[in-house]
Tab-separated table of C-alpha atoms in Angstrom:
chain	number	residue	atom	x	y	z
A	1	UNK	CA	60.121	-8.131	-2.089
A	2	UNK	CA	56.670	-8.658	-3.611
A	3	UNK	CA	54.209	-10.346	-1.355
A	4	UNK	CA	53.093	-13.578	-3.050
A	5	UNK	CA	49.698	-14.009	-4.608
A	6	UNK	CA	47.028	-15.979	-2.131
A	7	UNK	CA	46.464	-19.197	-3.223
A	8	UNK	CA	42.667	-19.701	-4.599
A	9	UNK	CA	41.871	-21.637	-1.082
A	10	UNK	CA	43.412	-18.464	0.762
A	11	UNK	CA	41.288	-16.118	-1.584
A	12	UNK	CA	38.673	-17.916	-1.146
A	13	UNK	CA	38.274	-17.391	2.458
A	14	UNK	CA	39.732	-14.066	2.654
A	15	UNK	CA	36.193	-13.451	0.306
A	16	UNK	CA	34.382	-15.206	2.892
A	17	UNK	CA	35.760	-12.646	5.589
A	18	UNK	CA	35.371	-9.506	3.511
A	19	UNK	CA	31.537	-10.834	3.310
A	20	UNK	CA	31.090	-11.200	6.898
A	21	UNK	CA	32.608	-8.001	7.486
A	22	UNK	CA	30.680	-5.596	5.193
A	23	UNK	CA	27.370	-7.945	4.338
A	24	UNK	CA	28.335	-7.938	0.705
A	25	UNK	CA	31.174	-8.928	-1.878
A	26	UNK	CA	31.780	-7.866	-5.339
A	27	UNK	CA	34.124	-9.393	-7.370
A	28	UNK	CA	35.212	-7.618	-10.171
A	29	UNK	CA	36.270	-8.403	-13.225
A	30	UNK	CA	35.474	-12.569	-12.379
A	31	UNK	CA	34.472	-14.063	-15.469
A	32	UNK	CA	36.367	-13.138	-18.743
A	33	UNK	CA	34.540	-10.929	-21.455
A	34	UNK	CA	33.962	-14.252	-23.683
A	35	UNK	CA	32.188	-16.416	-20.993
A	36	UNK	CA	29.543	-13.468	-20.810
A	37	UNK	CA	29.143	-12.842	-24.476
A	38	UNK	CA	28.912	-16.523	-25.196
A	39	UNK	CA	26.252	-16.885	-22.060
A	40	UNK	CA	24.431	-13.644	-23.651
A	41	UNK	CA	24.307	-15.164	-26.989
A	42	UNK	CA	22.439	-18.029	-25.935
A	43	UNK	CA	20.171	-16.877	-24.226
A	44	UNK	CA	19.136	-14.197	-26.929
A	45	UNK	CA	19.364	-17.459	-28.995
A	46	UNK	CA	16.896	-19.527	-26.861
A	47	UNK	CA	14.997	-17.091	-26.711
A	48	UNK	CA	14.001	-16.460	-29.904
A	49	UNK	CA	13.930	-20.315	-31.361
A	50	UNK	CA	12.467	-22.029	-27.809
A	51	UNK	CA	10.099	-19.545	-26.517
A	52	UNK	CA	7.684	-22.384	-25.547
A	53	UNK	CA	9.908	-24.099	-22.962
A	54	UNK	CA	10.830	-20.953	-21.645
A	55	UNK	CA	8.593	-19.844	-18.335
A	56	UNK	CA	8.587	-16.266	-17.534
A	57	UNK	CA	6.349	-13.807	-15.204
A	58	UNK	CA	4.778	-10.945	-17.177
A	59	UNK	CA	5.468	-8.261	-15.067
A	60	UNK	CA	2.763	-5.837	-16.302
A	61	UNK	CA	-0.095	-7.998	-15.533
A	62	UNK	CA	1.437	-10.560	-12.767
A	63	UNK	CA	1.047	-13.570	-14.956
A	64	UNK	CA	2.945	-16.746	-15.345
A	65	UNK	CA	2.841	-18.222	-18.678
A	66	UNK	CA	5.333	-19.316	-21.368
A	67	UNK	CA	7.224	-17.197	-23.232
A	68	UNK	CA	5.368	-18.179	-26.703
A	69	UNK	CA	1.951	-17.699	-25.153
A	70	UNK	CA	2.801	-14.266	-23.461
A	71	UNK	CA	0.588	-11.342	-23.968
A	72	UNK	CA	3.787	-9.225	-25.794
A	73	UNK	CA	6.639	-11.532	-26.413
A	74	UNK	CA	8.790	-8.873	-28.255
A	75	UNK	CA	8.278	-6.390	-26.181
A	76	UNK	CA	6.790	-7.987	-22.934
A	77	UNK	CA	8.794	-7.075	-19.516
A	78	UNK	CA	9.135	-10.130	-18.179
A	79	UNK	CA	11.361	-12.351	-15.266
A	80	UNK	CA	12.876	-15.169	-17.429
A	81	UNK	CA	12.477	-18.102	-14.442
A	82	UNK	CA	15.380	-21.184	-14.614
A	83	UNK	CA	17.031	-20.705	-17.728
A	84	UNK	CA	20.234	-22.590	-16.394
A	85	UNK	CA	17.910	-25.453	-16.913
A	86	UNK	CA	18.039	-25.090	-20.759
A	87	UNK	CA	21.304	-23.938	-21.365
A	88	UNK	CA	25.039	-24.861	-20.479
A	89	UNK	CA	26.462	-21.302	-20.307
A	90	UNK	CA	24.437	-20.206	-17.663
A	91	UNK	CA	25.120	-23.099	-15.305
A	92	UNK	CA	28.998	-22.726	-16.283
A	93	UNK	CA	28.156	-19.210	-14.769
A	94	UNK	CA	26.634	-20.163	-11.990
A	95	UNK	CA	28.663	-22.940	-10.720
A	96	UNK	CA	32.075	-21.390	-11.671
A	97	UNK	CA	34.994	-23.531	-9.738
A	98	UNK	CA	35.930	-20.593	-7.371
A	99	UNK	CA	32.728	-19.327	-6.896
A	100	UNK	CA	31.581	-22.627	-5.674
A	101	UNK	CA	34.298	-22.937	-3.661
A	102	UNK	CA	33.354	-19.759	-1.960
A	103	UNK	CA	30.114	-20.647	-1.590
A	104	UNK	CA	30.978	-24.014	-0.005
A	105	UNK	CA	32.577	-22.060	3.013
A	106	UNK	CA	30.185	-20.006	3.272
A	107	UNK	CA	27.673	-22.716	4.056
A	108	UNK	CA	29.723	-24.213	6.359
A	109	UNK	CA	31.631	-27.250	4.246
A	110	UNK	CA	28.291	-28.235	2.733
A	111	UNK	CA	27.692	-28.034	-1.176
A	112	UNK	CA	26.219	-25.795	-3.028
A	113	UNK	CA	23.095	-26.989	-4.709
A	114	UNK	CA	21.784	-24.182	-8.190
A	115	UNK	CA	17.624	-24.907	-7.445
A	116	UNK	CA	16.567	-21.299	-8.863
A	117	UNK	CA	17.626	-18.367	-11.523
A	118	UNK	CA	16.044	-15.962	-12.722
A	119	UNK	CA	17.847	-13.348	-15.640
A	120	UNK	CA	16.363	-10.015	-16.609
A	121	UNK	CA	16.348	-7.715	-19.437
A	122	UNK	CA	15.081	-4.448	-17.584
A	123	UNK	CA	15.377	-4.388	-13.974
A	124	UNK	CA	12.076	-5.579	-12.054
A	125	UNK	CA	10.849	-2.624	-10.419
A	126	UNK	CA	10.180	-4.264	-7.773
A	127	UNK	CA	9.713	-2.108	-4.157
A	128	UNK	CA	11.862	-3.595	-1.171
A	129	UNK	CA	11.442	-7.027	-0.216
A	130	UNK	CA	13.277	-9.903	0.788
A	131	UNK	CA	14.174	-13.155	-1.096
A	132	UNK	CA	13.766	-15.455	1.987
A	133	UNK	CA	10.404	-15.114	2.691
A	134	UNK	CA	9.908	-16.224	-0.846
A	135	UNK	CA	12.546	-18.686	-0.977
A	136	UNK	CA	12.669	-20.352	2.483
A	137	UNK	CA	15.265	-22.884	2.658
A	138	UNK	CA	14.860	-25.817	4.150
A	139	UNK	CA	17.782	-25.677	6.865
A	140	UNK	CA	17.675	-22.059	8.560
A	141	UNK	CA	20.564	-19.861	7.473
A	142	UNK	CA	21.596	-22.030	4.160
A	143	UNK	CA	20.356	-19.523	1.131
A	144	UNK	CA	22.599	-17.956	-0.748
A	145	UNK	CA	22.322	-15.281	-3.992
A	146	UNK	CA	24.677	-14.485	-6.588
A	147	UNK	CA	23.952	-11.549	-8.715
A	148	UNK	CA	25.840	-11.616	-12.263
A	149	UNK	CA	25.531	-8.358	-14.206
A	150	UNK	CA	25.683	-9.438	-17.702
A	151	UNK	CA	26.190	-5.525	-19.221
A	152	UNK	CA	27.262	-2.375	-17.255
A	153	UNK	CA	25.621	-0.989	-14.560
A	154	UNK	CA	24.447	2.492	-14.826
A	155	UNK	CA	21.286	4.479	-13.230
A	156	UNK	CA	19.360	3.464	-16.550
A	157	UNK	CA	20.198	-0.023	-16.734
A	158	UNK	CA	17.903	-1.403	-13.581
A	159	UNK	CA	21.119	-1.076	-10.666
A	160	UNK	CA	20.271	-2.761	-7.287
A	161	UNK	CA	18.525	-0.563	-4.210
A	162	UNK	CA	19.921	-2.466	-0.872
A	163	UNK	CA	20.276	-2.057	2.941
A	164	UNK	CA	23.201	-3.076	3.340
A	165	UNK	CA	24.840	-4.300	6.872
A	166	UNK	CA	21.188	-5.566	7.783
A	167	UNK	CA	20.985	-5.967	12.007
A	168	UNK	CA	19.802	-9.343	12.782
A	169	UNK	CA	16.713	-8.075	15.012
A	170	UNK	CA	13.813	-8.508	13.107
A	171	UNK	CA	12.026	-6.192	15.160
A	172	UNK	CA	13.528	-2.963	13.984
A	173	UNK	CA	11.133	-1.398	11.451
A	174	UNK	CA	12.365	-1.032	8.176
A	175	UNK	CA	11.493	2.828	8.185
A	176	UNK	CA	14.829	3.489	10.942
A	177	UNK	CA	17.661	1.915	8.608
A	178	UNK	CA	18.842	4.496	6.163
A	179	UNK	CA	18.416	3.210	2.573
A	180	UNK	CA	21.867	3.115	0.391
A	181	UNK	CA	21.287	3.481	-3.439
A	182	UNK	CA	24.172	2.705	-5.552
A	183	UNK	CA	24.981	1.571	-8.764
A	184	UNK	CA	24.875	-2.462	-8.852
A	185	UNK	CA	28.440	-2.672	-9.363
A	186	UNK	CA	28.867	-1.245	-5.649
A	187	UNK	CA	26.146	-3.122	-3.879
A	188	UNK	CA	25.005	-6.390	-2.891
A	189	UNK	CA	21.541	-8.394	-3.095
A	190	UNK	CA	21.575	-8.520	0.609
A	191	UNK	CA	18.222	-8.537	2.817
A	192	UNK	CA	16.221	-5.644	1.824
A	193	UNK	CA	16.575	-5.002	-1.676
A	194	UNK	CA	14.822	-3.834	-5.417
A	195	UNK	CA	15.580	-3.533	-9.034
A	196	UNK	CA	14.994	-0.071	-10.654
A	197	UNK	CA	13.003	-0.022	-13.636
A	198	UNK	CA	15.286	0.433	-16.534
A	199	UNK	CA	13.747	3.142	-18.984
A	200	UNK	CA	15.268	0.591	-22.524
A	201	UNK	CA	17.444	-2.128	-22.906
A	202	UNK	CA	21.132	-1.431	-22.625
A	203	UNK	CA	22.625	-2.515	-26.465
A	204	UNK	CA	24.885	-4.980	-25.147
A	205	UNK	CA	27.094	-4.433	-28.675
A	206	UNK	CA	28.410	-1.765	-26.403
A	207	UNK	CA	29.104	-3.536	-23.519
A	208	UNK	CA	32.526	-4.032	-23.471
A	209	UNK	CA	33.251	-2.926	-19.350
A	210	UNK	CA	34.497	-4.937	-16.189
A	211	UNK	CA	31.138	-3.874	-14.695
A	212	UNK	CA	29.475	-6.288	-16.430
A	213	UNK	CA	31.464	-9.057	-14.780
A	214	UNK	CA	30.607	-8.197	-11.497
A	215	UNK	CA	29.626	-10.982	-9.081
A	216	UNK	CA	27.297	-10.211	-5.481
A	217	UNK	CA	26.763	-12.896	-2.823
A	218	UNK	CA	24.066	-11.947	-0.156
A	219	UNK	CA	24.490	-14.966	2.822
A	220	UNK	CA	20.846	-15.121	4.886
A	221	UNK	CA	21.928	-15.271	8.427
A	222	UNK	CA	19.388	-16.143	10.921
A	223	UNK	CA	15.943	-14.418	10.084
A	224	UNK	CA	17.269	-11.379	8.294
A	225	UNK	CA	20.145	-11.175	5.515
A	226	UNK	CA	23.379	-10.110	6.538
């Protein structure tokens, strides 16, 4: 007999407990090929025809600006800040039924509130840090990340460096926890993390994968992720 598939509340929570078990979650293959393509399209879309509403950080010279006023818009590396606020797609993305649901239990009942985004064309670079102390929420231990790979994840393509399993003493020096370096598509943006640089933009023509689908939810517990 063929055990019977878990309802989406009992999924839902079984998530929730693979999370708190392992400090991350991927969920593979979670949105269908044409919710990415159409969320990739406009964005390329936006853009190119509303660069002026568009706010990004130029990350060659640490700048904030607009898009259209940018030092290299063609060719800038940038961080493309709150782009769910322009366009549909991305917020369907974002707040996804399931994916909401999830993140309702993991804050305890409470819902889930999109206040930030930020979408990428080659990874960041950026060396280890830790979202919270840029993003403090307001109640302790109610900041959540999800991490949607839009094309396959590959060493050239900007994958996620994380700790993962953080401890929750603060006190232990980031120099005694042994790094983990995988592939996005096997990680999580939990506490400690970075973006690689990625050498060239992946041609997302030939992104076609179930890597690209990938979901991560990092949970801050206390004063370090978990």
């Amino acid at each position: 007999m063929q055990a019977q598939a878990l309802s989406e509340s009992e999924r839902v929570k079984e998530w929730a407990r693979q999370f708190e078990r392992d400090g991350f979650l991927a969920l593979r293959g979670y949105f269908p090929a044409d919710e990415i393509d159409r969320a990739i399209a406009a964005t390329d879309e936006t853009l190119r025809t509303r660069a002026a509403e568009v706010v990004v950080d130029d990350l060659a010279i640490n700048e904030r600006t607009f898009l259209a006023t940018a030092r290299d818009p063609q060719n800038g590396r940038f961080k493309y800040n709150d782009l769910y606020l322009l366009l549909e797609e991305l917020r369907s993305l974002a707040l996804a039924p399931e994916l909401s649901a999830l993140l309702t239990c993991m804050l305890g009942g409470r819902t889930p509130v999109l206040c930030y985004s930020l979408t990428f064309v080659h990874g960041s670079g950026q060396p280890i840090h830790i979202d919270s102390l840029y993003m403090t929420p307001k109640t302790q231990s109610h900041l959540l990340a999800t991490w949607i790979a839009l094309e396959d994840v590959h060493p050239d393509a900007g994958p996620l460096v994380y700790y993962p399993r953080q401890p929750q003493d603060p006190s232990l020096p980031v120099q005694r926890w042994n790094a983990s370096r995988k592939p996005g598509g096997d990680g999580a943006m939990v506490g400690l993390h970075s973006r690689r640089d990625g050498p060239a933009r992946h041609p997302r023509r030939n992104v076609s994968g179930a890597e690209r689908r990938l979901v991560h939810l990092a949970l801050r517990s206390g004063a370090w992720w978990q």
